Amino acid sequence: MLKHLVRVRAIAIAISSPKISFQLPIPPTFTFPLSLSSSTMAATDDSLRKSLADKQAAVDAQGNAVRALKASGAPKPEIDAAIEALNALKLEKTSIERSLIGGSDTREAFRQAVVNTLERRLFYIPSFKIYRGVAGLFDYGPPGCAVKSNVLAFWRQHFVLEENMLEVDCPCVTPEVVLKASGHVDKFTDLMVKDEKTGTCYRADHLLKDFCNEKLQRDLALSSDKVAELKHVLATLDDLSGEELGAKIKEYGIVAPETKNALSDPYPFNLMFQTSIGPSGLSPGFMRPETAQGIFVNFKDLYYYNGNKLPFAAAQIGQAFRNEVRVF
């Protein structure tokens, strides 16, 4: 697979604001092997799989030819020549297999190299690391804080000052009645499955996605129909219902990653962190799952502030909270 070395100067980090991503600088003293774009790599993988299937067919045909020569009592030089051709085909097949597996290994190695560099340079580190940490929670180190400040300053300069957006800053705690009206209380869910023996929870779509990717990257004997099927599952993963996810998990024999125990049927799990407002505990609330909610509920006041004129744009930077992690 074609590769080249580039000097890595930036990574994309998403900010919890109106669907904006920015390029954050990395010290330009490191070089990493960078693979081709994802679409190009997918096309290359498809081409390699087709070549592998063709080469396997050639190996099978040549193997049959060798067996036929031996059965017919052909001269030894003729049999030796056929065997030599068979071995050459097998070497070519092995080379294609290594290329097919090596692409995924290179991409993972590159990703891990970037992660290790960022952590070593203290751009970010796992939160509460000395207490084993919590998956998905991270602290910014000194260079990470500096980069974040620069990104936020750039964001405000562009959107608030140049684009004349109306910036708001709303509380992180939201009363239940607001999120009930928006549908978050009833529908802001992910489909989960449980290890039937240990009770450990996993996202059902993540397990199915990991299984499909692993099969596509590692199982070189997959037929073209099976490859197409797995790619179709990946493409439609977000549209699968709980019943369809459960059926796929059972069809593919997917089990708990750590224990290999059977999994439960998928069930909805609300992603919001629940809390209460005030000492009585009679006013339920949630940590906001997205920053946009505060903009929506303030629409009337922002409209008045804008001179009762439309259109106008509003924006907010801040933290949002989703219960998508588990302790590691």
Short mmCIF file of C-alpha atoms in Angstrom, two decimals:
data_model
loop_
_atom_site.label_atom_id
_atom_site.label_comp_id
_atom_site.label_asym_id
_atom_site.label_seq_id
_atom_site.Cartn_x
_atom_site.Cartn_y
_atom_site.Cartn_z
CA MET A 1 0.00 0.00 0.00
CA LEU A 2 1.31 3.42 -0.97
CA LYS A 3 2.44 5.44 2.04
CA HIS A 4 4.50 8.49 2.64
CA LEU A 5 5.97 10.43 5.54
CA VAL A 6 4.50 13.76 6.47
CA ARG A 7 5.21 16.18 9.27
CA VAL A 8 2.22 16.19 11.57
CA ARG A 9 1.31 19.69 12.66
CA ALA A 10 -2.33 19.45 13.65
CA ILE A 11 -5.11 17.27 14.97
CA ALA A 12 -8.83 17.96 14.90
CA ILE A 13 -10.54 18.31 18.26
CA ALA A 14 -14.27 18.93 18.50
CA ILE A 15 -15.45 21.72 20.81
CA SER A 16 -18.78 21.42 22.64
CA SER A 17 -20.35 24.33 20.74
CA PRO A 18 -22.45 24.69 17.60
CA LYS A 19 -20.92 21.72 15.72
CA ILE A 20 -17.56 23.37 15.14
CA SER A 21 -14.18 21.66 14.94
CA PHE A 22 -10.81 23.33 14.92
CA GLN A 23 -7.21 22.49 14.09
CA LEU A 24 -4.99 22.41 17.16
CA PRO A 25 -1.21 22.77 16.77
CA ILE A 26 1.24 20.07 17.82
CA PRO A 27 4.96 20.70 18.23
CA PRO A 28 6.38 20.21 14.71
CA THR A 29 9.29 18.06 15.83
CA PHE A 30 7.74 14.65 15.16
CA THR A 31 7.13 12.76 11.96
CA PHE A 32 4.76 9.82 11.67
CA PRO A 33 3.86 7.49 8.81
CA LEU A 34 0.49 8.68 7.54
CA SER A 35 -1.72 6.42 5.44
CA LEU A 36 -3.89 7.55 2.58
CA SER A 37 -7.36 9.03 3.10
CA SER A 38 -10.08 6.72 4.45
CA SER A 39 -11.91 6.55 1.12
CA THR A 40 -8.69 5.73 -0.73
CA MET A 41 -7.77 3.11 1.87
CA ALA A 42 -11.22 1.53 1.57
CA ALA A 43 -10.84 1.34 -2.21
CA THR A 44 -7.37 -0.16 -1.79
CA ASP A 45 -8.69 -2.75 0.66
CA ASP A 46 -11.45 -3.70 -1.80
CA SER A 47 -8.87 -4.06 -4.56
CA LEU A 48 -6.61 -6.20 -2.37
CA ARG A 49 -9.52 -8.45 -1.36
CA LYS A 50 -10.44 -8.96 -5.01
CA SER A 51 -6.81 -9.73 -5.84
CA LEU A 52 -6.68 -12.17 -2.92
CA ALA A 53 -9.83 -13.94 -4.10
CA ASP A 54 -8.45 -14.17 -7.65
CA LYS A 55 -5.11 -15.45 -6.38
CA GLN A 56 -6.83 -18.05 -4.17
CA ALA A 57 -8.78 -19.27 -7.19
CA ALA A 58 -5.51 -19.51 -9.15
CA VAL A 59 -3.88 -21.47 -6.30
CA ASP A 60 -6.82 -23.88 -6.17
CA ALA A 61 -6.75 -24.36 -9.94
CA GLN A 62 -3.00 -24.95 -9.99
CA GLY A 63 -3.32 -27.37 -7.07
CA ASN A 64 -5.91 -29.34 -9.01
CA ALA A 65 -3.60 -29.34 -12.03
CA VAL A 66 -0.72 -30.74 -9.95
CA ARG A 67 -2.96 -33.49 -8.57
CA ALA A 68 -4.19 -34.33 -12.08
CA LEU A 69 -0.63 -34.59 -13.39
CA LYS A 70 0.36 -36.91 -10.57
CA ALA A 71 -2.73 -39.06 -11.08
CA SER A 72 -2.05 -39.38 -14.79
CA GLY A 73 1.58 -40.38 -14.26
CA ALA A 74 2.99 -37.34 -16.09
CA PRO A 75 6.78 -36.96 -16.44
CA LYS A 76 8.59 -35.72 -13.32
CA PRO A 77 9.92 -32.48 -14.93
CA GLU A 78 6.37 -31.54 -15.89
CA ILE A 79 5.11 -32.21 -12.36
CA ASP A 80 8.03 -30.27 -10.84
CA ALA A 81 7.30 -27.29 -13.09
CA ALA A 82 3.65 -27.34 -12.05
CA ILE A 83 4.62 -27.53 -8.36
CA GLU A 84 7.03 -24.61 -8.81
CA ALA A 85 4.23 -22.55 -10.38
CA LEU A 86 1.95 -23.48 -7.46
CA ASN A 87 4.53 -22.35 -4.90
CA ALA A 88 4.97 -19.04 -6.74
CA LEU A 89 1.23 -18.45 -6.64
CA LYS A 90 1.18 -19.23 -2.90
CA LEU A 91 3.97 -16.69 -2.29
CA GLU A 92 2.03 -14.04 -4.22
CA LYS A 93 -1.09 -14.86 -2.18
CA THR A 94 0.88 -14.52 1.08
CA SER A 95 2.21 -11.14 -0.05
CA ILE A 96 -1.33 -9.88 -0.69
CA GLU A 97 -2.46 -11.16 2.73
CA ARG A 98 0.37 -9.27 4.44
CA SER A 99 -0.54 -6.08 2.58
CA LEU A 100 -4.19 -6.46 3.56
CA ILE A 101 -3.43 -7.00 7.25
CA GLY A 102 -0.59 -4.49 7.34
CA GLY A 103 -2.84 -1.56 6.34
CA SER A 104 -5.01 -1.82 9.45
CA ASP A 105 -1.96 -2.35 11.67
CA THR A 106 -0.32 0.79 10.27
CA ARG A 107 -3.39 2.93 10.86
CA GLU A 108 -3.70 1.73 14.46
CA ALA A 109 0.02 2.26 15.04
CA PHE A 110 -0.25 5.83 13.74
CA ARG A 111 -3.26 6.57 15.95
CA GLN A 112 -1.49 5.17 19.00
CA ALA A 113 1.67 7.18 18.21
CA VAL A 114 -0.34 10.41 18.16
CA VAL A 115 -2.13 9.54 21.42
CA ASN A 116 1.14 8.66 23.14
CA THR A 117 2.75 11.91 22.00
CA LEU A 118 -0.15 14.04 23.23
CA GLU A 119 -0.17 12.34 26.62
CA ARG A 120 3.61 12.42 26.99
CA ARG A 121 3.65 16.14 26.16
CA LEU A 122 0.78 16.65 28.64
CA PHE A 123 -1.68 18.06 26.14
CA TYR A 124 -4.17 15.87 27.97
CA ILE A 125 -4.04 13.02 30.47
CA PRO A 126 -6.64 10.57 31.83
CA SER A 127 -8.51 12.12 34.78
CA PHE A 128 -8.01 10.61 38.27
CA LYS A 129 -5.23 8.42 36.93
CA ILE A 130 -3.79 7.62 40.37
CA TYR A 131 -7.19 6.14 41.31
CA ARG A 132 -7.40 4.01 38.14
CA GLY A 133 -9.31 6.75 36.30
CA VAL A 134 -12.67 6.77 34.55
CA ALA A 135 -12.95 5.92 30.87
CA GLY A 136 -13.76 8.94 28.75
CA LEU A 137 -12.70 11.61 31.28
CA PHE A 138 -9.53 13.62 30.60
CA ASP A 139 -7.63 16.57 32.08
CA TYR A 140 -5.93 19.25 29.99
CA GLY A 141 -2.27 19.78 30.79
CA PRO A 142 -0.48 23.18 30.45
CA PRO A 143 -0.07 23.08 26.64
CA GLY A 144 -3.60 21.69 26.27
CA CYS A 145 -5.02 24.59 28.32
CA ALA A 146 -3.09 27.08 26.20
CA VAL A 147 -4.34 25.54 22.96
CA LYS A 148 -7.91 25.45 24.29
CA SER A 149 -7.74 29.14 25.25
CA ASN A 150 -6.47 30.05 21.78
CA VAL A 151 -9.22 28.02 20.12
CA LEU A 152 -11.94 29.68 22.21
CA ALA A 153 -10.51 33.13 21.49
CA PHE A 154 -10.49 32.35 17.77
CA TRP A 155 -14.04 30.99 18.00
CA ARG A 156 -15.34 34.17 19.65
CA GLN A 157 -13.44 36.39 17.23
CA HIS A 158 -14.98 34.63 14.23
CA PHE A 159 -18.52 33.80 15.34
CA VAL A 160 -19.38 36.42 17.98
CA LEU A 161 -17.49 39.45 16.64
CA GLU A 162 -17.27 38.86 12.89
CA GLU A 163 -20.53 36.94 12.38
CA ASN A 164 -22.46 38.95 15.02
CA MET A 165 -23.78 35.89 16.84
CA LEU A 166 -25.42 36.48 20.23
CA GLU A 167 -23.40 34.60 22.83
CA VAL A 168 -25.06 33.18 25.94
CA ASP A 169 -23.71 31.25 28.92
CA CYS A 170 -26.31 29.05 30.59
CA PRO A 171 -26.20 26.77 33.69
CA CYS A 172 -24.99 23.20 33.40
CA VAL A 173 -27.97 21.97 35.48
CA THR A 174 -31.34 21.89 33.72
CA PRO A 175 -34.76 21.32 35.36
CA GLU A 176 -36.49 18.10 34.36
CA VAL A 177 -39.50 19.94 32.91
CA VAL A 178 -37.30 21.51 30.20
CA LEU A 179 -35.78 18.22 29.08
CA LYS A 180 -39.15 16.49 29.34
CA ALA A 181 -40.58 18.99 26.87
CA SER A 182 -37.63 18.54 24.49
CA GLY A 183 -37.96 14.74 24.52
CA HIS A 184 -34.59 14.07 26.18
CA VAL A 185 -36.09 12.38 29.25
CA ASP A 186 -37.94 9.83 27.12
CA LYS A 187 -35.74 9.40 24.06
CA PHE A 188 -32.16 10.48 24.78
CA THR A 189 -30.98 6.88 24.97
CA ASP A 190 -28.44 4.39 23.68
CA LEU A 191 -29.07 0.67 23.28
CA MET A 192 -27.06 -1.31 25.83
CA VAL A 193 -26.41 -5.00 26.46
CA LYS A 194 -25.22 -6.68 29.65
CA ASP A 195 -22.86 -9.54 30.38
CA GLU A 196 -25.41 -12.04 31.70
CA LYS A 197 -23.06 -13.26 34.44
CA THR A 198 -21.12 -10.17 35.58
CA GLY A 199 -23.64 -7.44 34.71
CA THR A 200 -21.02 -5.36 32.85
CA CYS A 201 -22.69 -3.05 30.31
CA TYR A 202 -21.67 -2.40 26.70
CA ARG A 203 -23.11 -0.32 23.90
CA ALA A 204 -24.73 -2.76 21.52
CA ASP A 205 -23.86 -0.80 18.37
CA HIS A 206 -20.20 -0.50 19.40
CA LEU A 207 -19.90 -4.27 19.88
CA LEU A 208 -21.43 -4.91 16.46
CA LYS A 209 -19.25 -2.24 14.84
CA ASP A 210 -16.06 -3.65 16.41
CA PHE A 211 -16.98 -7.18 15.31
CA CYS A 212 -17.59 -6.13 11.70
CA ASN A 213 -14.37 -4.11 11.51
CA GLU A 214 -12.35 -6.93 13.05
CA LYS A 215 -13.73 -9.46 10.59
CA LEU A 216 -13.07 -7.18 7.63
CA GLN A 217 -9.50 -6.47 8.74
CA ARG A 218 -8.45 -9.90 9.97
CA ASP A 219 -10.50 -12.59 8.25
CA LEU A 220 -8.88 -12.94 4.85
CA ALA A 221 -11.10 -15.86 3.88
CA LEU A 222 -14.29 -13.78 3.76
CA SER A 223 -16.26 -14.13 0.57
CA SER A 224 -17.18 -11.03 -1.44
CA ASP A 225 -20.82 -11.47 -0.42
CA LYS A 226 -19.88 -11.57 3.27
CA VAL A 227 -17.66 -8.50 2.90
CA ALA A 228 -20.53 -6.64 1.25
CA GLU A 229 -22.89 -7.75 4.03
CA LEU A 230 -20.58 -6.54 6.83
CA LYS A 231 -20.00 -3.22 5.09
CA HIS A 232 -23.76 -2.78 4.71
CA VAL A 233 -24.21 -3.41 8.45
CA LEU A 234 -21.60 -0.73 9.21
CA ALA A 235 -23.27 1.73 6.84
CA THR A 236 -26.74 1.24 8.35
CA LEU A 237 -25.69 0.74 11.98
CA ASP A 238 -27.31 3.95 13.25
CA ASP A 239 -30.66 2.97 11.72
CA LEU A 240 -30.95 -0.48 13.32
CA SER A 241 -33.67 -0.96 15.95
CA GLY A 242 -33.10 -2.74 19.24
CA GLU A 243 -34.59 -5.93 17.84
CA GLU A 244 -32.41 -5.75 14.73
CA LEU A 245 -29.26 -5.09 16.78
CA GLY A 246 -30.07 -8.03 19.05
CA ALA A 247 -30.68 -10.29 16.05
CA LYS A 248 -27.32 -9.35 14.50
CA ILE A 249 -25.48 -9.91 17.78
CA LYS A 250 -26.97 -13.40 18.05
CA GLU A 251 -26.43 -14.17 14.36
CA TYR A 252 -22.72 -13.33 14.57
CA GLY A 253 -22.25 -14.97 17.96
CA ILE A 254 -20.95 -11.79 19.62
CA VAL A 255 -20.13 -12.21 23.31
CA ALA A 256 -18.78 -10.03 26.15
CA PRO A 257 -15.24 -8.90 25.17
CA GLU A 258 -13.54 -9.63 28.50
CA THR A 259 -15.34 -12.72 29.79
CA LYS A 260 -16.76 -14.25 26.59
CA ASN A 261 -20.08 -14.66 28.40
CA ALA A 262 -23.43 -14.42 26.65
CA LEU A 263 -25.06 -10.99 26.31
CA SER A 264 -28.57 -9.83 27.14
CA ASP A 265 -30.99 -8.42 24.61
CA PRO A 266 -30.43 -4.70 23.88
CA TYR A 267 -32.34 -2.27 26.12
CA PRO A 268 -32.54 1.57 26.13
CA PHE A 269 -30.36 3.46 28.62
CA ASN A 270 -30.84 7.20 29.22
CA LEU A 271 -27.53 9.03 28.82
CA MET A 272 -28.24 11.98 31.12
CA PHE A 273 -26.83 12.42 34.62
CA GLN A 274 -29.77 12.94 36.97
CA THR A 275 -29.58 15.21 40.02
CA SER A 276 -31.87 17.30 42.21
CA ILE A 277 -32.07 21.06 42.62
CA GLY A 278 -32.28 22.36 46.19
CA PRO A 279 -31.89 20.59 49.56
CA SER A 280 -35.41 19.10 49.58
CA GLY A 281 -34.76 16.94 46.54
CA LEU A 282 -38.26 17.69 45.26
CA SER A 283 -37.09 19.52 42.13
CA PRO A 284 -35.49 16.94 39.80
CA GLY A 285 -32.99 18.01 37.20
CA PHE A 286 -30.28 16.76 34.89
CA MET A 287 -26.80 17.83 33.89
CA ARG A 288 -27.35 19.28 30.45
CA PRO A 289 -26.64 16.76 27.66
CA GLU A 290 -25.95 19.51 25.08
CA THR A 291 -25.25 23.24 25.07
CA ALA A 292 -27.96 24.14 22.56
CA GLN A 293 -30.83 23.75 25.07
CA GLY A 294 -30.07 27.03 26.82
CA ILE A 295 -30.20 28.85 23.47
CA PHE A 296 -33.64 27.45 22.67
CA VAL A 297 -35.27 28.40 25.97
CA ASN A 298 -33.85 31.93 25.73
CA PHE A 299 -35.10 32.50 22.19
CA LYS A 300 -37.79 35.04 23.17
CA ASP A 301 -35.37 37.21 25.17
CA LEU A 302 -32.70 37.02 22.46
CA TYR A 303 -35.32 38.02 19.89
CA TYR A 304 -36.21 41.05 22.02
CA TYR A 305 -32.51 41.91 22.48
CA ASN A 306 -32.10 41.81 18.68
CA GLY A 307 -34.77 44.50 18.28
CA ASN A 308 -37.56 42.01 17.52
CA LYS A 309 -35.89 41.31 14.19
CA LEU A 310 -35.14 38.10 12.34
CA PRO A 311 -32.87 36.47 11.40
CA PHE A 312 -30.33 36.29 14.20
CA ALA A 313 -27.87 33.65 15.38
CA ALA A 314 -27.01 32.57 18.92
CA ALA A 315 -24.09 30.50 20.18
CA GLN A 316 -22.70 29.06 23.38
CA ILE A 317 -19.48 27.43 24.57
CA GLY A 318 -19.59 25.14 27.57
CA GLN A 319 -19.56 21.66 28.97
CA ALA A 320 -22.19 19.03 28.28
CA PHE A 321 -22.57 15.77 30.20
CA ARG A 322 -23.44 12.32 28.89
CA ASN A 323 -23.32 9.12 30.88
CA GLU A 324 -21.56 7.06 28.20
CA VAL A 325 -18.53 5.84 30.19
CA ARG A 326 -17.69 3.07 32.61
CA VAL A 327 -14.92 2.73 35.18
CA PHE A 328 -11.72 0.99 34.00
#
